[in-house]
Amino acid sequence: METTSIVNGGLRTETGVKVWKDGMPRLLDLYAKYNVKATFFFIADFAKDFPDIVKMIQPYGHEVACHGLTHDHKQAFDVLNFDEQKRHLREAKKILEDISGEEVVTFRAPALRVNEFTPQALIESGFKIDSSVAPQRIDMFMSLGSKKKLAWLKAPRTPYFVSENNLARKGNTQLLEVPVSSFAFPYIGTFMRISPVLNKVTRFFLYHETKNTTKPINFLIHPNELIEEETLNLKTEKRADNYVSYLLSDVLRRRLKQHNLGLNARDLFEEEIEFWDKKKYNFQTIRDLI
Ligand SMILES: [Zn+2]
């Protein structure tokens, strides 16, 4: 849950309000229809201004989780040092706990950007579960911070305790990683919308990988994918530091990401849920799964 405008780029409070009023009810209705329990990762700064966006999920038994203090890419977790990460995590956790009245133990980094300090910063801030790794996902060149995401190529595919300085490696800490499912391509709303056909291929592999096991499948979707927004025809913000990276991770990415938003996204997502529902998979929050 964030204020990112997929159509116009950047973070916009108006978008956040639309997500609250349109996107969230669509998602909550869909989940209620199939008895889905989900984990919602909130940007704490936005939740502080609009606390109802957190409270509205609680009657359904969904999990309140943390997506950091801000989604500002200049303050991504892979550019913050250890102390800054700890400050962000503690402040965000407190805001979300004050609003929800429940303990917040699960974290997902904005844009899945993390660094070597993140495991320890999470542990020292009281988090027990992270979900910021997408094992064997190969499209990371399209996203910011892609060099650090190369570690994903060797990440385990099933939940594991992480190492002290790398969320993508097994280790001896008490912090559990629940990876975002992927099979070359990530199993996420964005990809589902950009390429519904390839998404079915990914789903087919994930189904055959998990069907006779207890391996969970972790699907990622944003409520801002379920809203319609007016295009303001703004120039794409240049976040990348060189031109090739700008073309791939800013311009191309933004164009691709605009496919099948709003009600189309909801219908495509319903197909995903129906698929697993027919296969008798259970839909749980990450906290309950653990
Ligand atoms: Zn995000």
XYZ file of C-alpha atoms and ligand atoms in Angstrom:
291
model
C 0.000 0.000 0.000
C 1.678 3.122 -1.291
C 0.970 6.359 -3.136
C 2.881 5.532 -6.321
C 1.023 6.695 -9.433
C 1.639 4.046 -12.110
C 0.169 6.249 -14.833
C 1.909 9.518 -13.941
C 4.999 8.288 -12.106
C 6.126 9.524 -8.724
C 4.432 9.561 -5.339
C 1.124 11.436 -5.165
C -1.151 11.897 -2.189
C -4.164 12.039 -4.588
C -3.195 8.595 -5.837
C -2.992 7.317 -2.288
C -6.485 8.603 -1.563
C -7.778 6.897 -4.724
C -6.103 3.681 -3.628
C -7.829 3.989 -0.278
C -11.280 4.771 -1.757
C -11.239 2.576 -4.912
C -8.320 0.143 -4.964
C -8.564 -1.183 -1.437
C -12.331 -1.926 -1.502
C -11.907 -3.797 -4.812
C -9.116 -5.873 -3.331
C -10.929 -6.490 -0.045
C -14.115 -7.589 -1.853
C -12.155 -10.021 -3.992
C -10.391 -11.478 -0.977
C -13.671 -11.822 0.935
C -15.245 -13.674 -2.021
C -12.554 -16.395 -1.963
C -11.785 -16.345 1.743
C -8.278 -15.038 1.093
C -6.222 -13.789 4.030
C -3.424 -11.511 2.843
C -0.491 -9.535 4.194
C -0.693 -5.784 3.492
C 2.580 -3.843 3.546
C 1.935 -0.192 4.397
C 4.078 2.886 3.841
C 3.952 4.259 7.387
C 4.134 7.976 6.536
C 1.021 7.660 4.388
C -0.771 5.485 6.946
C -0.106 8.154 9.570
C -2.056 10.716 7.533
C -4.829 8.265 6.582
C -5.023 5.695 9.413
C -8.327 4.272 8.125
C -6.437 2.625 5.278
C -4.835 0.360 7.890
C -7.905 -0.103 10.057
C -10.105 -1.099 7.106
C -8.270 -4.414 6.591
C -8.392 -5.554 10.207
C -11.996 -6.832 10.427
C -11.134 -9.307 7.635
C -8.224 -10.912 9.486
C -5.530 -9.653 7.116
C -2.048 -8.927 8.412
C -0.749 -5.381 8.955
C 2.877 -5.340 7.771
C 5.505 -2.699 7.078
C 6.707 -1.301 3.724
C 9.016 1.269 5.346
C 8.533 4.884 6.299
C 8.587 6.289 2.760
C 8.645 5.038 -0.834
C 10.958 7.867 -1.883
C 13.597 6.178 -4.075
C 16.269 8.528 -2.703
C 15.726 6.903 0.684
C 15.588 3.286 -0.525
C 17.016 0.733 1.887
C 19.950 -0.051 -0.404
C 21.217 3.527 -0.071
C 20.566 3.993 3.668
C 23.261 3.098 6.191
C 22.668 0.856 9.196
C 21.572 3.588 11.614
C 19.288 5.228 9.068
C 17.638 1.888 8.290
C 17.080 1.230 11.976
C 15.565 4.667 12.494
C 13.222 4.204 9.518
C 12.197 0.711 10.611
C 11.546 1.626 14.238
C 9.570 4.720 13.378
C 7.505 2.909 10.732
C 6.819 -0.053 13.010
C 5.675 2.221 15.815
C 3.331 4.215 13.572
C 1.694 1.052 12.226
C 1.430 -0.558 15.664
C -0.103 2.587 17.165
C -2.736 2.655 14.425
C -3.506 -1.071 14.344
C -2.996 -2.015 17.986
C -1.239 -5.188 16.814
C 2.398 -6.199 16.699
C 3.961 -5.657 13.264
C 6.564 -8.332 12.496
C 6.722 -8.576 8.704
C 8.591 -6.271 6.335
C 8.965 -5.770 2.596
C 11.396 -3.151 1.288
C 10.142 -0.552 -1.220
C 11.079 -1.761 -4.731
C 12.637 -4.802 -2.981
C 15.805 -2.719 -2.530
C 17.947 -3.835 0.420
C 21.638 -4.017 1.292
C 24.076 -5.770 3.631
C 22.810 -3.789 6.664
C 19.153 -4.689 6.245
C 19.082 -8.092 8.037
C 20.609 -6.722 11.246
C 18.582 -3.491 11.099
C 15.387 -5.571 10.842
C 16.377 -7.836 13.730
C 17.328 -4.937 16.009
C 14.050 -3.192 15.196
C 11.966 -6.187 16.229
C 11.008 -7.650 12.867
C 10.784 -11.427 12.526
C 9.982 -11.913 8.850
C 11.203 -10.328 5.635
C 9.751 -10.697 2.149
C 12.042 -8.629 -0.090
C 13.786 -11.360 -2.102
C 12.630 -12.851 -5.413
C 14.748 -15.953 -6.115
C 15.850 -16.596 -9.695
C 14.024 -13.566 -10.988
C 15.894 -12.418 -14.087
C 14.129 -9.186 -15.018
C 15.929 -7.092 -12.391
C 17.825 -5.073 -15.012
C 14.516 -3.261 -15.480
C 14.447 -2.113 -11.888
C 16.555 0.250 -9.816
C 19.318 -1.132 -7.632
C 19.622 -4.070 -10.020
C 23.270 -4.882 -9.254
C 22.475 -5.804 -5.668
C 19.569 -7.903 -6.887
C 21.983 -10.284 -8.658
C 22.156 -12.038 -5.278
C 18.621 -13.234 -6.015
C 19.932 -15.675 -8.630
C 21.251 -17.975 -5.904
C 18.564 -17.366 -3.273
C 16.643 -20.347 -1.817
C 13.115 -20.863 -3.115
C 11.449 -21.848 0.129
C 11.307 -19.902 3.462
C 14.672 -19.811 5.257
C 16.535 -18.045 8.063
C 18.800 -15.400 6.552
C 22.498 -14.722 6.982
C 23.707 -11.726 9.007
C 24.523 -9.594 5.994
C 22.504 -10.931 3.076
C 18.758 -11.483 2.916
C 19.218 -13.644 -0.174
C 21.398 -16.230 1.651
C 20.665 -18.804 4.331
C 22.291 -18.224 7.698
C 22.011 -18.415 11.471
C 19.864 -15.421 12.352
C 16.321 -15.557 13.721
C 15.003 -13.532 10.782
C 12.919 -15.572 8.389
C 12.778 -14.809 4.673
C 9.569 -15.655 2.822
C 10.596 -15.080 -0.788
C 8.333 -13.585 -3.435
C 7.614 -16.425 -5.859
C 9.235 -16.280 -9.260
C 10.315 -18.625 -11.999
C 12.601 -16.512 -14.183
C 9.759 -13.994 -14.205
C 8.252 -12.806 -10.950
C 4.813 -13.932 -9.869
C 3.460 -10.435 -9.283
C 0.622 -8.179 -10.350
C 2.800 -6.048 -12.629
C 3.910 -9.008 -14.707
C 0.440 -10.551 -14.669
C -0.864 -7.342 -16.278
C 1.990 -6.788 -18.750
C 1.948 -10.332 -20.065
C -1.005 -12.467 -18.989
C 0.211 -15.314 -21.258
C 3.755 -15.523 -19.873
C 2.289 -15.163 -16.406
C 0.323 -18.375 -16.973
C 3.596 -20.132 -17.865
C 5.180 -18.901 -14.625
C 2.122 -20.082 -12.713
C 2.275 -23.493 -14.403
C 5.877 -23.997 -13.227
C 5.115 -22.773 -9.715
C 2.178 -25.139 -9.510
C 4.284 -28.145 -10.520
C 7.060 -27.105 -8.166
C 4.760 -26.869 -5.149
C 1.821 -29.225 -5.683
C 3.161 -32.198 -3.695
C 5.023 -30.116 -1.109
C 4.276 -27.601 1.644
C 6.183 -24.881 -0.226
C 4.173 -21.661 -0.156
C 3.551 -19.453 -3.156
C 3.926 -15.758 -2.423
C 2.110 -13.496 -4.906
C 2.709 -9.731 -4.824
C 0.156 -7.166 -5.996
C -0.395 -3.465 -5.271
C -3.818 -1.938 -4.644
C -2.715 0.971 -6.872
C -2.850 -1.460 -9.815
C -6.609 -1.684 -9.272
C -7.388 2.009 -9.765
C -8.097 4.128 -12.854
C -6.196 7.407 -13.002
C -6.168 10.345 -15.343
C -2.947 10.777 -17.346
C -1.345 14.130 -16.655
C 1.209 13.763 -19.490
C 4.187 14.466 -17.302
C 7.716 13.616 -18.350
C 9.128 10.450 -16.833
C 11.151 11.353 -13.772
C 14.805 10.492 -14.270
C 15.759 8.338 -11.294
C 18.539 6.312 -12.866
C 22.057 7.745 -13.062
C 22.917 6.808 -16.653
C 21.020 6.930 -19.923
C 20.710 3.178 -20.629
C 19.493 2.552 -17.125
C 17.097 5.502 -17.510
C 15.620 4.002 -20.699
C 15.229 0.538 -19.189
C 14.238 1.197 -15.616
C 12.376 4.486 -16.032
C 10.933 5.026 -19.539
C 10.315 1.466 -20.807
C 9.306 0.229 -17.415
C 6.744 2.971 -16.945
C 5.174 2.320 -20.376
C 4.951 -1.420 -19.745
C 3.527 -1.005 -16.286
C 0.464 0.836 -17.603
C -1.121 -2.263 -19.194
C -4.399 -3.569 -17.790
C -4.839 -1.300 -14.813
C -8.063 -0.832 -12.848
C -10.910 -3.280 -13.348
C -8.859 -5.277 -15.883
C -6.263 -5.862 -13.194
C -8.944 -6.981 -10.795
C -10.342 -9.479 -13.314
C -6.902 -10.876 -14.137
C -6.165 -11.209 -10.428
C -9.462 -12.990 -9.873
C -8.388 -15.566 -12.487
C -5.199 -16.169 -10.482
C -7.126 -16.636 -7.255
C -9.640 -18.945 -8.961
C -6.820 -21.108 -10.330
C -5.367 -21.774 -6.880
C -8.772 -22.012 -5.279
C -9.713 -24.834 -7.665
C -6.441 -26.593 -6.797
C -7.456 -26.383 -3.119
C -4.574 -24.157 -2.017
C -5.153 -22.132 1.176
C -4.677 -18.362 1.194
C -2.916 -17.205 4.350
C -1.073 -14.202 5.680
C 2.688 -14.551 5.954
C 2.532 -14.291 9.742
C -0.056 -17.084 9.974
C 1.893 -19.257 7.542
C 4.937 -19.064 9.795
Zn 6.249 -0.553 -2.993
